[in-house]
Amino acid sequence: MSKNNYERAVAALVACNTTKEAARVAGMGESTLRAYKSDPEFVELYTTARHELLDTGVKALQSKFSDAVDVICEIMTDKEASPSVRLSAANSIIQNVVRLTDQTESMERAATDRRLNRKFFGDLSDIFPADK
């Protein structure tokens, strides 16, 4: 399969909410895009793209972590401030950084596991074809 088609499909899947929409954006049929999803090479490209996107988001949130802590500290020490909105936003950032960091680490472990499985067990697609 054309690497260019795979790259277009991956970009569309990452950007769109549904496979149907992604197929339209990528300029291909929905059945073609669904077929791509059964190809291990495509799955690897798609997984990598999703991980990179998530990693970018996590880094952006992490860069705001200190600011969120500063807001909480400011609110905690300001007896006259109405903390509800700012505290809610600060807590949201902190909770999301923790959650997304955990997810990123989990995905990294899963990717490492997949690489190790391929290294030790090889490509089992001859034994377990994706279309069955």
mmCIF file with all atom_site columns, C-alpha atoms in Angstrom:
data_model
loop_
_atom_site.group_PDB
_atom_site.id
_atom_site.type_symbol
_atom_site.label_atom_id
_atom_site.label_alt_id
_atom_site.label_comp_id
_atom_site.label_asym_id
_atom_site.label_entity_id
_atom_site.label_seq_id
_atom_site.pdbx_PDB_ins_code
_atom_site.Cartn_x
_atom_site.Cartn_y
_atom_site.Cartn_z
_atom_site.occupancy
_atom_site.B_iso_or_equiv
_atom_site.pdbx_formal_charge
_atom_site.auth_seq_id
_atom_site.auth_comp_id
_atom_site.auth_asym_id
_atom_site.auth_atom_id
_atom_site.pdbx_PDB_model_num
ATOM 1   C CA . MET A 1 1   ? 0.000   0.000   0.000  1.00 0.00 ? 1   MET A CA 1
ATOM 2   C CA . SER A 1 2   ? 1.155   3.526   -0.711 1.00 0.00 ? 2   SER A CA 1
ATOM 3   C CA . LYS A 1 3   ? 2.853   5.173   2.235  1.00 0.00 ? 3   LYS A CA 1
ATOM 4   C CA . ASN A 1 4   ? 1.353   8.478   1.091  1.00 0.00 ? 4   ASN A CA 1
ATOM 5   C CA . ASN A 1 5   ? -2.154  6.975   1.361  1.00 0.00 ? 5   ASN A CA 1
ATOM 6   C CA . TYR A 1 6   ? -1.364  5.680   4.834  1.00 0.00 ? 6   TYR A CA 1
ATOM 7   C CA . GLU A 1 7   ? -0.061  9.084   5.925  1.00 0.00 ? 7   GLU A CA 1
ATOM 8   C CA . ARG A 1 8   ? -3.183  10.835  4.575  1.00 0.00 ? 8   ARG A CA 1
ATOM 9   C CA . ALA A 1 9   ? -5.384  8.291   6.325  1.00 0.00 ? 9   ALA A CA 1
ATOM 10  C CA . VAL A 1 10  ? -3.528  8.631   9.633  1.00 0.00 ? 10  VAL A CA 1
ATOM 11  C CA . ALA A 1 11  ? -3.685  12.433  9.507  1.00 0.00 ? 11  ALA A CA 1
ATOM 12  C CA . ALA A 1 12  ? -7.411  12.280  8.793  1.00 0.00 ? 12  ALA A CA 1
ATOM 13  C CA . LEU A 1 13  ? -8.103  9.768   11.578 1.00 0.00 ? 13  LEU A CA 1
ATOM 14  C CA . VAL A 1 14  ? -6.217  11.875  14.079 1.00 0.00 ? 14  VAL A CA 1
ATOM 15  C CA . ALA A 1 15  ? -8.067  15.038  13.015 1.00 0.00 ? 15  ALA A CA 1
ATOM 16  C CA . CYS A 1 16  ? -11.595 13.640  12.637 1.00 0.00 ? 16  CYS A CA 1
ATOM 17  C CA . ASN A 1 17  ? -14.147 12.273  15.076 1.00 0.00 ? 17  ASN A CA 1
ATOM 18  C CA . THR A 1 18  ? -15.369 9.359   12.962 1.00 0.00 ? 18  THR A CA 1
ATOM 19  C CA . THR A 1 19  ? -13.970 6.910   10.439 1.00 0.00 ? 19  THR A CA 1
ATOM 20  C CA . LYS A 1 20  ? -16.592 8.089   7.946  1.00 0.00 ? 20  LYS A CA 1
ATOM 21  C CA . GLU A 1 21  ? -15.463 11.705  8.266  1.00 0.00 ? 21  GLU A CA 1
ATOM 22  C CA . ALA A 1 22  ? -11.791 10.683  8.147  1.00 0.00 ? 22  ALA A CA 1
ATOM 23  C CA . ALA A 1 23  ? -12.368 8.720   4.937  1.00 0.00 ? 23  ALA A CA 1
ATOM 24  C CA . ARG A 1 24  ? -13.992 11.752  3.323  1.00 0.00 ? 24  ARG A CA 1
ATOM 25  C CA . VAL A 1 25  ? -11.153 14.056  4.429  1.00 0.00 ? 25  VAL A CA 1
ATOM 26  C CA . ALA A 1 26  ? -8.515  11.567  3.233  1.00 0.00 ? 26  ALA A CA 1
ATOM 27  C CA . GLY A 1 27  ? -10.276 11.199  -0.110 1.00 0.00 ? 27  GLY A CA 1
ATOM 28  C CA . MET A 1 28  ? -10.889 7.472   0.138  1.00 0.00 ? 28  MET A CA 1
ATOM 29  C CA . GLY A 1 29  ? -13.707 5.079   0.804  1.00 0.00 ? 29  GLY A CA 1
ATOM 30  C CA . GLU A 1 30  ? -14.703 4.192   4.332  1.00 0.00 ? 30  GLU A CA 1
ATOM 31  C CA . SER A 1 31  ? -14.179 0.493   3.580  1.00 0.00 ? 31  SER A CA 1
ATOM 32  C CA . THR A 1 32  ? -10.618 1.254   2.424  1.00 0.00 ? 32  THR A CA 1
ATOM 33  C CA . LEU A 1 33  ? -9.882  3.090   5.651  1.00 0.00 ? 33  LEU A CA 1
ATOM 34  C CA . ARG A 1 34  ? -11.363 0.249   7.702  1.00 0.00 ? 34  ARG A CA 1
ATOM 35  C CA . ALA A 1 35  ? -9.195  -2.216  5.761  1.00 0.00 ? 35  ALA A CA 1
ATOM 36  C CA . TYR A 1 36  ? -6.110  -0.115  6.548  1.00 0.00 ? 36  TYR A CA 1
ATOM 37  C CA . LYS A 1 37  ? -6.923  -0.508  10.243 1.00 0.00 ? 37  LYS A CA 1
ATOM 38  C CA . SER A 1 38  ? -6.274  -4.246  9.957  1.00 0.00 ? 38  SER A CA 1
ATOM 39  C CA . ASP A 1 39  ? -2.761  -3.759  8.534  1.00 0.00 ? 39  ASP A CA 1
ATOM 40  C CA . PRO A 1 40  ? -0.123  -3.894  11.309 1.00 0.00 ? 40  PRO A CA 1
ATOM 41  C CA . GLU A 1 41  ? 2.057   -1.335  9.491  1.00 0.00 ? 41  GLU A CA 1
ATOM 42  C CA . PHE A 1 42  ? -0.841  1.117   9.357  1.00 0.00 ? 42  PHE A CA 1
ATOM 43  C CA . VAL A 1 43  ? -1.818  0.429   12.964 1.00 0.00 ? 43  VAL A CA 1
ATOM 44  C CA . GLU A 1 44  ? 1.760   1.202   14.020 1.00 0.00 ? 44  GLU A CA 1
ATOM 45  C CA . LEU A 1 45  ? 1.734   4.521   12.110 1.00 0.00 ? 45  LEU A CA 1
ATOM 46  C CA . TYR A 1 46  ? -1.673  5.448   13.525 1.00 0.00 ? 46  TYR A CA 1
ATOM 47  C CA . THR A 1 47  ? -0.688  4.490   17.074 1.00 0.00 ? 47  THR A CA 1
ATOM 48  C CA . THR A 1 48  ? 2.519   6.512   16.816 1.00 0.00 ? 48  THR A CA 1
ATOM 49  C CA . ALA A 1 49  ? 0.605   9.558   15.546 1.00 0.00 ? 49  ALA A CA 1
ATOM 50  C CA . ARG A 1 50  ? -1.926  9.313   18.370 1.00 0.00 ? 50  ARG A CA 1
ATOM 51  C CA . HIS A 1 51  ? 0.852   8.978   20.937 1.00 0.00 ? 51  HIS A CA 1
ATOM 52  C CA . GLU A 1 52  ? 2.670   12.006  19.517 1.00 0.00 ? 52  GLU A CA 1
ATOM 53  C CA . LEU A 1 53  ? -0.529  14.053  19.618 1.00 0.00 ? 53  LEU A CA 1
ATOM 54  C CA . LEU A 1 54  ? -1.238  13.022  23.187 1.00 0.00 ? 54  LEU A CA 1
ATOM 55  C CA . ASP A 1 55  ? 2.370   13.676  24.181 1.00 0.00 ? 55  ASP A CA 1
ATOM 56  C CA . THR A 1 56  ? 2.133   17.195  22.744 1.00 0.00 ? 56  THR A CA 1
ATOM 57  C CA . GLY A 1 57  ? -1.026  17.830  24.744 1.00 0.00 ? 57  GLY A CA 1
ATOM 58  C CA . VAL A 1 58  ? 0.492   16.439  27.924 1.00 0.00 ? 58  VAL A CA 1
ATOM 59  C CA . LYS A 1 59  ? 3.563   18.644  27.518 1.00 0.00 ? 59  LYS A CA 1
ATOM 60  C CA . ALA A 1 60  ? 1.351   21.707  27.004 1.00 0.00 ? 60  ALA A CA 1
ATOM 61  C CA . LEU A 1 61  ? -0.583  20.884  30.180 1.00 0.00 ? 61  LEU A CA 1
ATOM 62  C CA . GLN A 1 62  ? 2.593   20.101  32.081 1.00 0.00 ? 62  GLN A CA 1
ATOM 63  C CA . SER A 1 63  ? 3.960   23.530  31.167 1.00 0.00 ? 63  SER A CA 1
ATOM 64  C CA . LYS A 1 64  ? 0.953   25.027  33.010 1.00 0.00 ? 64  LYS A CA 1
ATOM 65  C CA . PHE A 1 65  ? 1.313   22.821  36.058 1.00 0.00 ? 65  PHE A CA 1
ATOM 66  C CA . SER A 1 66  ? 3.403   25.326  38.034 1.00 0.00 ? 66  SER A CA 1
ATOM 67  C CA . ASP A 1 67  ? 0.939   28.092  37.180 1.00 0.00 ? 67  ASP A CA 1
ATOM 68  C CA . ALA A 1 68  ? -1.911  25.942  38.456 1.00 0.00 ? 68  ALA A CA 1
ATOM 69  C CA . VAL A 1 69  ? -0.071  25.281  41.699 1.00 0.00 ? 69  VAL A CA 1
ATOM 70  C CA . ASP A 1 70  ? 0.637   29.024  42.008 1.00 0.00 ? 70  ASP A CA 1
ATOM 71  C CA . VAL A 1 71  ? -3.084  29.800  41.554 1.00 0.00 ? 71  VAL A CA 1
ATOM 72  C CA . ILE A 1 72  ? -4.040  27.288  44.224 1.00 0.00 ? 72  ILE A CA 1
ATOM 73  C CA . CYS A 1 73  ? -1.447  28.728  46.591 1.00 0.00 ? 73  CYS A CA 1
ATOM 74  C CA . GLU A 1 74  ? -2.598  32.294  45.836 1.00 0.00 ? 74  GLU A CA 1
ATOM 75  C CA . ILE A 1 75  ? -6.221  31.361  46.461 1.00 0.00 ? 75  ILE A CA 1
ATOM 76  C CA . MET A 1 76  ? -5.371  29.444  49.598 1.00 0.00 ? 76  MET A CA 1
ATOM 77  C CA . THR A 1 77  ? -3.645  32.503  51.048 1.00 0.00 ? 77  THR A CA 1
ATOM 78  C CA . ASP A 1 78  ? -6.133  35.159  49.788 1.00 0.00 ? 78  ASP A CA 1
ATOM 79  C CA . LYS A 1 79  ? -8.913  35.193  52.394 1.00 0.00 ? 79  LYS A CA 1
ATOM 80  C CA . GLU A 1 80  ? -10.988 37.687  50.341 1.00 0.00 ? 80  GLU A CA 1
ATOM 81  C CA . ALA A 1 81  ? -10.847 36.065  46.909 1.00 0.00 ? 81  ALA A CA 1
ATOM 82  C CA . SER A 1 82  ? -13.737 34.038  45.512 1.00 0.00 ? 82  SER A CA 1
ATOM 83  C CA . PRO A 1 83  ? -11.811 30.930  44.625 1.00 0.00 ? 83  PRO A CA 1
ATOM 84  C CA . SER A 1 84  ? -14.460 28.743  42.959 1.00 0.00 ? 84  SER A CA 1
ATOM 85  C CA . VAL A 1 85  ? -13.746 29.355  39.263 1.00 0.00 ? 85  VAL A CA 1
ATOM 86  C CA . ARG A 1 86  ? -9.986  29.720  39.553 1.00 0.00 ? 86  ARG A CA 1
ATOM 87  C CA . LEU A 1 87  ? -9.656  26.791  41.911 1.00 0.00 ? 87  LEU A CA 1
ATOM 88  C CA . SER A 1 88  ? -11.766 24.633  39.626 1.00 0.00 ? 88  SER A CA 1
ATOM 89  C CA . ALA A 1 89  ? -9.565  25.515  36.640 1.00 0.00 ? 89  ALA A CA 1
ATOM 90  C CA . ALA A 1 90  ? -6.374  24.923  38.583 1.00 0.00 ? 90  ALA A CA 1
ATOM 91  C CA . ASN A 1 91  ? -7.614  21.566  39.857 1.00 0.00 ? 91  ASN A CA 1
ATOM 92  C CA . SER A 1 92  ? -8.673  20.624  36.342 1.00 0.00 ? 92  SER A CA 1
ATOM 93  C CA . ILE A 1 93  ? -5.167  21.256  35.039 1.00 0.00 ? 93  ILE A CA 1
ATOM 94  C CA . ILE A 1 94  ? -3.550  19.298  37.850 1.00 0.00 ? 94  ILE A CA 1
ATOM 95  C CA . GLN A 1 95  ? -5.947  16.357  37.503 1.00 0.00 ? 95  GLN A CA 1
ATOM 96  C CA . ASN A 1 96  ? -5.520  16.257  33.732 1.00 0.00 ? 96  ASN A CA 1
ATOM 97  C CA . VAL A 1 97  ? -1.732  16.373  33.903 1.00 0.00 ? 97  VAL A CA 1
ATOM 98  C CA . VAL A 1 98  ? -1.707  13.446  36.306 1.00 0.00 ? 98  VAL A CA 1
ATOM 99  C CA . ARG A 1 99  ? -4.257  11.471  34.266 1.00 0.00 ? 99  ARG A CA 1
ATOM 100 C CA . LEU A 1 100 ? -2.642  12.154  30.884 1.00 0.00 ? 100 LEU A CA 1
ATOM 101 C CA . THR A 1 101 ? 0.834   11.452  32.225 1.00 0.00 ? 101 THR A CA 1
ATOM 102 C CA . ASP A 1 102 ? -0.404  8.089   33.501 1.00 0.00 ? 102 ASP A CA 1
ATOM 103 C CA . GLN A 1 103 ? -1.997  7.358   30.127 1.00 0.00 ? 103 GLN A CA 1
ATOM 104 C CA . THR A 1 104 ? 1.156   8.336   28.248 1.00 0.00 ? 104 THR A CA 1
ATOM 105 C CA . GLU A 1 105 ? 3.282   6.100   30.439 1.00 0.00 ? 105 GLU A CA 1
ATOM 106 C CA . SER A 1 106 ? 0.788   3.269   29.982 1.00 0.00 ? 106 SER A CA 1
ATOM 107 C CA . MET A 1 107 ? 0.888   3.701   26.199 1.00 0.00 ? 107 MET A CA 1
ATOM 108 C CA . GLU A 1 108 ? 4.692   3.762   26.257 1.00 0.00 ? 108 GLU A CA 1
ATOM 109 C CA . ARG A 1 109 ? 4.696   0.504   28.232 1.00 0.00 ? 109 ARG A CA 1
ATOM 110 C CA . ALA A 1 110 ? 2.241   -1.014  25.741 1.00 0.00 ? 110 ALA A CA 1
ATOM 111 C CA . ALA A 1 111 ? 4.409   0.084   22.796 1.00 0.00 ? 111 ALA A CA 1
ATOM 112 C CA . THR A 1 112 ? 7.455   -1.433  24.476 1.00 0.00 ? 112 THR A CA 1
ATOM 113 C CA . ASP A 1 113 ? 5.512   -4.641  25.070 1.00 0.00 ? 113 ASP A CA 1
ATOM 114 C CA . ARG A 1 114 ? 4.475   -4.761  21.391 1.00 0.00 ? 114 ARG A CA 1
ATOM 115 C CA . ARG A 1 115 ? 8.093   -4.258  20.278 1.00 0.00 ? 115 ARG A CA 1
ATOM 116 C CA . LEU A 1 116 ? 9.310   -6.979  22.639 1.00 0.00 ? 116 LEU A CA 1
ATOM 117 C CA . ASN A 1 117 ? 6.567   -9.344  21.485 1.00 0.00 ? 117 ASN A CA 1
ATOM 118 C CA . ARG A 1 118 ? 7.556   -8.770  17.856 1.00 0.00 ? 118 ARG A CA 1
ATOM 119 C CA . LYS A 1 119 ? 11.217  -9.264  18.743 1.00 0.00 ? 119 LYS A CA 1
ATOM 120 C CA . PHE A 1 120 ? 10.662  -12.526 20.583 1.00 0.00 ? 120 PHE A CA 1
ATOM 121 C CA . PHE A 1 121 ? 7.686   -13.960 18.713 1.00 0.00 ? 121 PHE A CA 1
ATOM 122 C CA . GLY A 1 122 ? 8.070   -12.370 15.292 1.00 0.00 ? 122 GLY A CA 1
ATOM 123 C CA . ASP A 1 123 ? 5.204   -11.480 13.044 1.00 0.00 ? 123 ASP A CA 1
ATOM 124 C CA . LEU A 1 124 ? 2.434   -13.967 13.752 1.00 0.00 ? 124 LEU A CA 1
ATOM 125 C CA . SER A 1 125 ? 0.225   -12.651 10.932 1.00 0.00 ? 125 SER A CA 1
ATOM 126 C CA . ASP A 1 126 ? 0.754   -15.899 9.002  1.00 0.00 ? 126 ASP A CA 1
ATOM 127 C CA . ILE A 1 127 ? -0.728  -17.815 11.923 1.00 0.00 ? 127 ILE A CA 1
ATOM 128 C CA . PHE A 1 128 ? -3.303  -15.206 12.976 1.00 0.00 ? 128 PHE A CA 1
ATOM 129 C CA . PRO A 1 129 ? -4.349  -13.219 9.894  1.00 0.00 ? 129 PRO A CA 1
ATOM 130 C CA . ALA A 1 130 ? -6.113  -9.935  10.621 1.00 0.00 ? 130 ALA A CA 1
ATOM 131 C CA . ASP A 1 131 ? -9.013  -10.671 8.273  1.00 0.00 ? 131 ASP A CA 1
ATOM 132 C CA . LYS A 1 132 ? -10.219 -13.765 10.143 1.00 0.00 ? 132 LYS A CA 1
#
